[in-house]
PDB file of C-alpha atoms and ligand atoms in Angstrom:
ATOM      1  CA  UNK A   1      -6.176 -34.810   1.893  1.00  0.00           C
ATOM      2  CA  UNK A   2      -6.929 -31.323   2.066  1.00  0.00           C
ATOM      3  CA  UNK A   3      -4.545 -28.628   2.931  1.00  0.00           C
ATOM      4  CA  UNK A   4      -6.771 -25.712   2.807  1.00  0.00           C
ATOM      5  CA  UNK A   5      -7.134 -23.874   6.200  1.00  0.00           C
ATOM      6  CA  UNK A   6     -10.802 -23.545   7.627  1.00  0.00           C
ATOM      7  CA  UNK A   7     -11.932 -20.038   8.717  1.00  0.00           C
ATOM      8  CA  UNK A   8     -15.538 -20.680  10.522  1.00  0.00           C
ATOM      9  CA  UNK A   9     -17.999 -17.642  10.829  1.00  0.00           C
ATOM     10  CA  UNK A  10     -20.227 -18.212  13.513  1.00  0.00           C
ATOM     11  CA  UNK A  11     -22.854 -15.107  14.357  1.00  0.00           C
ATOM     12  CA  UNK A  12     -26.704 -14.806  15.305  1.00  0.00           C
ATOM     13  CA  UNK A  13     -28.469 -11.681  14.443  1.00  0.00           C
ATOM     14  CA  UNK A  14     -31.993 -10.519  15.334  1.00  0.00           C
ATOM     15  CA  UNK A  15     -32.534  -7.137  13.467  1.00  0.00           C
ATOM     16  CA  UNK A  16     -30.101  -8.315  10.050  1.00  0.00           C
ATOM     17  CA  UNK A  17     -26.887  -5.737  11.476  1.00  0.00           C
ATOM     18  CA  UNK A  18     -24.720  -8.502  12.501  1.00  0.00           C
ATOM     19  CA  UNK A  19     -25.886 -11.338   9.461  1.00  0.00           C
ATOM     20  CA  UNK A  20     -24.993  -8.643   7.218  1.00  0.00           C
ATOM     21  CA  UNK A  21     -21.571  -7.370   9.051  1.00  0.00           C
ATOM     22  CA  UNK A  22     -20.708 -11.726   8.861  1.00  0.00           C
ATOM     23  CA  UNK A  23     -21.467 -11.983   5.276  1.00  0.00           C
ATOM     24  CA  UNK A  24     -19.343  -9.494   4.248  1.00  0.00           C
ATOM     25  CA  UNK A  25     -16.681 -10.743   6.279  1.00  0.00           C
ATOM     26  CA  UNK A  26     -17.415 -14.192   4.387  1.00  0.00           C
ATOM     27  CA  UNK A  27     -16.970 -12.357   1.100  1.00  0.00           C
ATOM     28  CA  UNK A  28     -13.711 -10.634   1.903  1.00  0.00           C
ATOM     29  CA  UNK A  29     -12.642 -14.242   3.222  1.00  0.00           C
ATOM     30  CA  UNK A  30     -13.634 -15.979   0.063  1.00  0.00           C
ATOM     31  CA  UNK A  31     -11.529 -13.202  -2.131  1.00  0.00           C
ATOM     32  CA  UNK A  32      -8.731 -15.250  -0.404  1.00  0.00           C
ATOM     33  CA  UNK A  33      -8.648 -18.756  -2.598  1.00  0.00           C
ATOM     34  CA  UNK A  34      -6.212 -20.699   0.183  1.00  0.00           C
ATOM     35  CA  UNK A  35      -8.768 -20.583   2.351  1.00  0.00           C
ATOM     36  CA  UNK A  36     -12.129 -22.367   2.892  1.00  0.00           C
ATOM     37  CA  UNK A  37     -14.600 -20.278   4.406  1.00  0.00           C
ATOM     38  CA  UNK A  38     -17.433 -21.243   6.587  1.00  0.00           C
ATOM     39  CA  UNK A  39     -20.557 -19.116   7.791  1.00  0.00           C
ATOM     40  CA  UNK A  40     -22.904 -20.585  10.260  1.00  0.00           C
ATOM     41  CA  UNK A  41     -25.794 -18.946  12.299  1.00  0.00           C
ATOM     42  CA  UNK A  42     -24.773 -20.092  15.828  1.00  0.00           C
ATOM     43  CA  UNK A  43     -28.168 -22.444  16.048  1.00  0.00           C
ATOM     44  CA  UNK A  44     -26.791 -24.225  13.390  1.00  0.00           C
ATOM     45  CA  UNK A  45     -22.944 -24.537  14.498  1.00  0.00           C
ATOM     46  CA  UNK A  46     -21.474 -27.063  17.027  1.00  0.00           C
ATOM     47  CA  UNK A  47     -17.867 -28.559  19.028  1.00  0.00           C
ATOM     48  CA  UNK A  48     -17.292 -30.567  15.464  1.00  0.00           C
ATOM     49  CA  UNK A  49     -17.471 -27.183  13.515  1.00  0.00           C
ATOM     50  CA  UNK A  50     -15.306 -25.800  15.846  1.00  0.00           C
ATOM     51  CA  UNK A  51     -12.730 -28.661  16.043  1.00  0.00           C
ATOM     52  CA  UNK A  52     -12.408 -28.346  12.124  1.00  0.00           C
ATOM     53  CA  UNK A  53     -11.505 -25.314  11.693  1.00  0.00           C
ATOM     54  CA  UNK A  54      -8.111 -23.319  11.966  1.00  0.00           C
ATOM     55  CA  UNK A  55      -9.671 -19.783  13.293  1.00  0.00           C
ATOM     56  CA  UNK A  56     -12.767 -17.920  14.269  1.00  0.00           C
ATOM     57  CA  UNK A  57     -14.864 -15.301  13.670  1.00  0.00           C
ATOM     58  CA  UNK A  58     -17.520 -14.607  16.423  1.00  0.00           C
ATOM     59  CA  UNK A  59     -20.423 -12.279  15.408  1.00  0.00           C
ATOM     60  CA  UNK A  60     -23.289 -11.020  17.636  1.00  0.00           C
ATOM     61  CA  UNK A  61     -25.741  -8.392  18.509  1.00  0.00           C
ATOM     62  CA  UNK A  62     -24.935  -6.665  21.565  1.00  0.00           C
ATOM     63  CA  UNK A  63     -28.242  -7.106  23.794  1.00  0.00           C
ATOM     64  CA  UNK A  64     -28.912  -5.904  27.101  1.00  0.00           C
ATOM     65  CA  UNK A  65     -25.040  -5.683  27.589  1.00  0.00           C
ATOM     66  CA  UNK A  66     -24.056  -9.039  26.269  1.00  0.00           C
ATOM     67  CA  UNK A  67     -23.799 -11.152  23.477  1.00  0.00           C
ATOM     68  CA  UNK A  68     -26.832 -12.608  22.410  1.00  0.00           C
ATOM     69  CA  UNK A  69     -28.433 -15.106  23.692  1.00  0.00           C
ATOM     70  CA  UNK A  70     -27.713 -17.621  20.925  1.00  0.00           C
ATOM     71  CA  UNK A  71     -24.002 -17.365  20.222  1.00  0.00           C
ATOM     72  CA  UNK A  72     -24.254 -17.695  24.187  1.00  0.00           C
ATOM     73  CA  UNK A  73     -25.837 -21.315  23.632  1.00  0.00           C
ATOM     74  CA  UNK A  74     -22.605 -21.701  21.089  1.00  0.00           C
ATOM     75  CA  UNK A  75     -20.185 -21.267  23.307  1.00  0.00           C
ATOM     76  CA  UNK A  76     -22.510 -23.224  26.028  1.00  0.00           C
ATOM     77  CA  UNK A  77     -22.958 -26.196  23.864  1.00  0.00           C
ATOM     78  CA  UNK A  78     -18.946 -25.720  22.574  1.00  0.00           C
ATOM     79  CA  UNK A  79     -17.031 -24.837  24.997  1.00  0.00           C
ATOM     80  CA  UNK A  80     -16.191 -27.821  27.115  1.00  0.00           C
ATOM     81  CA  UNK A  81     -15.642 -30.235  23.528  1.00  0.00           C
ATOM     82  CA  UNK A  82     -13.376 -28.176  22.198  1.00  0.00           C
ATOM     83  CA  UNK A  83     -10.938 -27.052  25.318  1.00  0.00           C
ATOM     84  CA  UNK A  84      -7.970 -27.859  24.929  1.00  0.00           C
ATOM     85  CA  UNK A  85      -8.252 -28.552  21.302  1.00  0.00           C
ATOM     86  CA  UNK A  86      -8.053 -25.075  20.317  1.00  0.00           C
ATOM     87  CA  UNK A  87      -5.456 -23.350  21.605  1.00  0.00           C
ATOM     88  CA  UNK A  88      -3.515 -20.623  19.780  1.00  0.00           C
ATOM     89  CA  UNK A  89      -5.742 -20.322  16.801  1.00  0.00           C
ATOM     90  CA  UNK A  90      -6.686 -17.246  15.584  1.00  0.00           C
ATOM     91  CA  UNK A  91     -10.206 -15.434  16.307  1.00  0.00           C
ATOM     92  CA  UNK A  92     -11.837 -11.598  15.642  1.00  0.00           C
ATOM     93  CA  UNK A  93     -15.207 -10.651  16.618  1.00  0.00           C
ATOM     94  CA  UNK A  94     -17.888  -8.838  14.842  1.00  0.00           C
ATOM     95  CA  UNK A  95     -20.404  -6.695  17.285  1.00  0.00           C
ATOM     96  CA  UNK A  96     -23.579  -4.449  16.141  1.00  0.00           C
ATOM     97  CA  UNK A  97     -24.524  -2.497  18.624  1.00  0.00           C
ATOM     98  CA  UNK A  98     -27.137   0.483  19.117  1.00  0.00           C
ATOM     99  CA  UNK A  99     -24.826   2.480  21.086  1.00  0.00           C
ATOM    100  CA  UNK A 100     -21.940   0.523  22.562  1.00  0.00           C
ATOM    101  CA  UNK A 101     -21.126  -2.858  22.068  1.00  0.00           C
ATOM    102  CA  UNK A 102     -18.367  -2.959  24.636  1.00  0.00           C
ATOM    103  CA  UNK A 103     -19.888  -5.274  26.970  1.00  0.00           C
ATOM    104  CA  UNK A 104     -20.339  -8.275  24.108  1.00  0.00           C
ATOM    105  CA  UNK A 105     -16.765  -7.551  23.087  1.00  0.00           C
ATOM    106  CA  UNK A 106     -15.831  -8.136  26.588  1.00  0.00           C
ATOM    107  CA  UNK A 107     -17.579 -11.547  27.066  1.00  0.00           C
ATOM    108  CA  UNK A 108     -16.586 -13.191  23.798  1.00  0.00           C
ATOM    109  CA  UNK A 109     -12.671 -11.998  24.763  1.00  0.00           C
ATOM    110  CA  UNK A 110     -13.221 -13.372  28.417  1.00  0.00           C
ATOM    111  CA  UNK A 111     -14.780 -17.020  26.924  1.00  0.00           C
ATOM    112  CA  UNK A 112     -11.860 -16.855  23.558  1.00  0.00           C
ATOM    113  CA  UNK A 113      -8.985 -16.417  26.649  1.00  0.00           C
ATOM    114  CA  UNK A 114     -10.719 -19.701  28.290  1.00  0.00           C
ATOM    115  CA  UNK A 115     -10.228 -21.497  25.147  1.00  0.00           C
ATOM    116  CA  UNK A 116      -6.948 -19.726  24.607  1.00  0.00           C
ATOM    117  CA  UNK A 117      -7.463 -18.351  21.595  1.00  0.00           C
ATOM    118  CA  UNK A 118      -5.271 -15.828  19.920  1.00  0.00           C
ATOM    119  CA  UNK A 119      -7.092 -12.097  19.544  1.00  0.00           C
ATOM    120  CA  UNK A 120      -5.675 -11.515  16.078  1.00  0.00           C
ATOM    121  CA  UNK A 121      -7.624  -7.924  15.927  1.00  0.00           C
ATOM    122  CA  UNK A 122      -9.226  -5.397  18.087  1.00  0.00           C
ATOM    123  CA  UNK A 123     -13.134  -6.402  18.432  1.00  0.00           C
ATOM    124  CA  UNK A 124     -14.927  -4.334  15.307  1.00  0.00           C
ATOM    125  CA  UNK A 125     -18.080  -2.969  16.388  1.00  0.00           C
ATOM    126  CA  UNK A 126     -20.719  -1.239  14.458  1.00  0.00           C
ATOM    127  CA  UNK A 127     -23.043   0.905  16.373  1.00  0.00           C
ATOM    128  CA  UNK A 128     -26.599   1.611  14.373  1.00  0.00           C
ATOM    129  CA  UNK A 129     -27.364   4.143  16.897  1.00  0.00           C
ATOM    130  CA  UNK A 130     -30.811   3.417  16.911  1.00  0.00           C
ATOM    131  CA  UNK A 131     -32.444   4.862  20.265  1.00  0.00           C
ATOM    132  CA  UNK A 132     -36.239   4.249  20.083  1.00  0.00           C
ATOM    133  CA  UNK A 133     -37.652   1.157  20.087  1.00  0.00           C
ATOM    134  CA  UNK A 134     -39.076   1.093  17.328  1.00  0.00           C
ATOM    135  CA  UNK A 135     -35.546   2.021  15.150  1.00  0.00           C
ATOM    136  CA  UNK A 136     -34.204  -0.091  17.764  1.00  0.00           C
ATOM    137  CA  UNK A 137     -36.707  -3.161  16.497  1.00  0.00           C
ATOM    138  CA  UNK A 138     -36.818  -2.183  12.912  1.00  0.00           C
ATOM    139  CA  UNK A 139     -34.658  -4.221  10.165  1.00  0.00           C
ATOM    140  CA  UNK A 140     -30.980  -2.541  10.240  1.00  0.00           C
ATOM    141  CA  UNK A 141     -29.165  -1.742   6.991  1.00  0.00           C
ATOM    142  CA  UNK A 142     -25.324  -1.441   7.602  1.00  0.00           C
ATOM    143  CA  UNK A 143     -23.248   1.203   5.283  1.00  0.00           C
ATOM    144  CA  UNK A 144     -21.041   0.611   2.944  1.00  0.00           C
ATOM    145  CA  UNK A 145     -17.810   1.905   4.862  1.00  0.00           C
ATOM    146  CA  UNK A 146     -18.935  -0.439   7.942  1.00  0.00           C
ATOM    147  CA  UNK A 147     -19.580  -3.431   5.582  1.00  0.00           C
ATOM    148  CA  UNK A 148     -16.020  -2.539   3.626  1.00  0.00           C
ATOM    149  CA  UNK A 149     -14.414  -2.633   7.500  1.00  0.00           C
ATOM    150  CA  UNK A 150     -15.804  -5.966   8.094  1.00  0.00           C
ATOM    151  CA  UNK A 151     -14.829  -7.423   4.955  1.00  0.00           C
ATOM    152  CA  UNK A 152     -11.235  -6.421   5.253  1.00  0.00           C
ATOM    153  CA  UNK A 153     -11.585  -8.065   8.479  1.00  0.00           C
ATOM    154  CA  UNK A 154     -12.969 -11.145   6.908  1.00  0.00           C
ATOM    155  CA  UNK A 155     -10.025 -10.588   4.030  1.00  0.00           C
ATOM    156  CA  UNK A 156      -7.098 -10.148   6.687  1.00  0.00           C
ATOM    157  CA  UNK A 157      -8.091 -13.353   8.359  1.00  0.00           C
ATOM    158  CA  UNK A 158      -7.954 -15.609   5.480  1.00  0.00           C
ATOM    159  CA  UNK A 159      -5.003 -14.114   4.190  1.00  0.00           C
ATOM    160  CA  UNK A 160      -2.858 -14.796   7.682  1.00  0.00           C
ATOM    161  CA  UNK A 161      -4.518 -18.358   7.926  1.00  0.00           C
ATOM    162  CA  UNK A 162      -3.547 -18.932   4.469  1.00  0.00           C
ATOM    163  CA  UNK A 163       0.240 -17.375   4.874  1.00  0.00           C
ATOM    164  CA  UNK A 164       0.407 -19.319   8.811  1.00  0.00           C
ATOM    165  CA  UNK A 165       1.267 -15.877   9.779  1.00  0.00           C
ATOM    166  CA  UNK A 166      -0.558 -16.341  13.315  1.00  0.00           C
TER     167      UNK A 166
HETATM  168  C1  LIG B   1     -33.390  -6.478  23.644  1.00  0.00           C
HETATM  169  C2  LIG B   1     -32.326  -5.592  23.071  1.00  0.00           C
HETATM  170  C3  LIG B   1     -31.316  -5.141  23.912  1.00  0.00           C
HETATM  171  C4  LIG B   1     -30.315  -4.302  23.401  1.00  0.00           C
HETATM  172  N1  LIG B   1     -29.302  -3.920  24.242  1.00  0.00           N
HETATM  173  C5  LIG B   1     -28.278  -3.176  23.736  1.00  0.00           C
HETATM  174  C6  LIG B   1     -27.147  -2.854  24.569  1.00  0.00           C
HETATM  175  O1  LIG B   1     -27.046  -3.253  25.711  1.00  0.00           O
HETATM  176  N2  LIG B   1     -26.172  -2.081  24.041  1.00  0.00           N
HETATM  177  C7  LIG B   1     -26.216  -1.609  22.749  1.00  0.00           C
HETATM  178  O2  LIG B   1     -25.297  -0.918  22.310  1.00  0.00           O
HETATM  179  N3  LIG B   1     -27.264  -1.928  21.932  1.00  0.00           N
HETATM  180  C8  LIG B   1     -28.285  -2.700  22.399  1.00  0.00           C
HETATM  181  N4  LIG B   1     -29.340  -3.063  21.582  1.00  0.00           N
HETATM  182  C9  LIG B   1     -29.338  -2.603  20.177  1.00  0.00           C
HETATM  183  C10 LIG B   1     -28.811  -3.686  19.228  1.00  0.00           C
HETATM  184  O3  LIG B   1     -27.498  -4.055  19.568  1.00  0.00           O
HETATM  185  C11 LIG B   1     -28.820  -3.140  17.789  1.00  0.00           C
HETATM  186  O4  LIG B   1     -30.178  -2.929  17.426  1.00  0.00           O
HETATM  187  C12 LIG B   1     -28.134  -4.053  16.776  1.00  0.00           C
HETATM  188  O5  LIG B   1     -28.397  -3.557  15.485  1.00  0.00           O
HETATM  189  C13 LIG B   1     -28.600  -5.479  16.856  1.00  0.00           C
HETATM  190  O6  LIG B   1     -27.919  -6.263  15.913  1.00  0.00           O
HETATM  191  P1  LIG B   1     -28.743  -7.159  14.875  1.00  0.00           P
HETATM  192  O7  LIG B   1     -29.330  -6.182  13.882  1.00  0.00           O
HETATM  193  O8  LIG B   1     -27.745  -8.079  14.261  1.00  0.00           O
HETATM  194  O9  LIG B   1     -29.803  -7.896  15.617  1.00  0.00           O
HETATM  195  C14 LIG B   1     -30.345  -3.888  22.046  1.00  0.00           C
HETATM  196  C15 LIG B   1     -31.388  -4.359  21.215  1.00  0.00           C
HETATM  197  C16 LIG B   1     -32.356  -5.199  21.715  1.00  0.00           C
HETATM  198  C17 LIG B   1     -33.455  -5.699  20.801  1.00  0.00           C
END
């Protein structure tokens, strides 16, 4: 039987920010070869995903002051089969925002302290400070410092699942 600890990736992304922010938190998890890594788009990823794996990584758009929609049908269709199953594991979010990101930070901390989940790192959000709506519509391109940041994250993770440091 395996030993290797699961890390699962779950995001949604509308304008590419946040797929981009997750897969390079994948890559900085896969650097990390005690660990097997995960990365689902939330439409795709359900309770038995989340009952398999060891710790989370939540990643999501910040719109209209909350996550988005879709990692909100996640945790909808989650929450309740995994309760209770889950506690003390490790989770970090991922959050691209225009301006603030706060508010999705917020909501993913209040619905991780339902499942009791154990914040492992402060929320990393990436604002792409787009202000019209057309920026605010167009195809985002995350820089290289931001994408390092979220692949340390992605590193840091694996590494303390691997060690059993959490
Ligand atoms: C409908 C909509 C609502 C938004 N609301 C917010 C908001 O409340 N706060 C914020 O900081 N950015 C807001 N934004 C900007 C997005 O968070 C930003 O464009 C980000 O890059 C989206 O991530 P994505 O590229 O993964 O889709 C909004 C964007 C859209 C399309």
């Amino acid at each position: 039987m395996s030993t290797l600890k699961t890390l699962l990736i779950v995001y949604h992304s509308m304008t590419d920010g946040t797929r981009q922010m997750a897969e390079a938190a994948r890559a900085g998890a896969a650097a990390e070869s005690g660990v097997n890594v995960r990365l689902l788009h939330a439409a795709q990823a359900g309770a038995a995903d989340v009952l398999a794996a060891h710790g989370y990584l939540f990643a999501t758009p910040e719109n209209l002051a909350a996550i988005s929609g879709q990692l909100k049908d996640f945790f909808d269709r989650t929450y309740y089969a995994a309760l209770d199953h889950v506690n003390g594991r490790p989770y970090a979010s991922l959050i691209c925002a225009g301006s603030d990101g706060s508010n999705a930070a917020r909501q993913i901390e209040r619905i991780a302290t339902g499942w009791r989940l154990k914040s492992v790192a402060e929320p990393l959000i990436v604002c792409s400070h787009a202000q019209t709506p057309e920026a605010i519509l167009a195809i985002k391109q995350i820089g290289v410092e931001d994408l390092a940041r979220c692949r340390a994250l992605g590193e840091a993770m694996a590494a303390g699942l691997a060690l059993g440091v959490f």
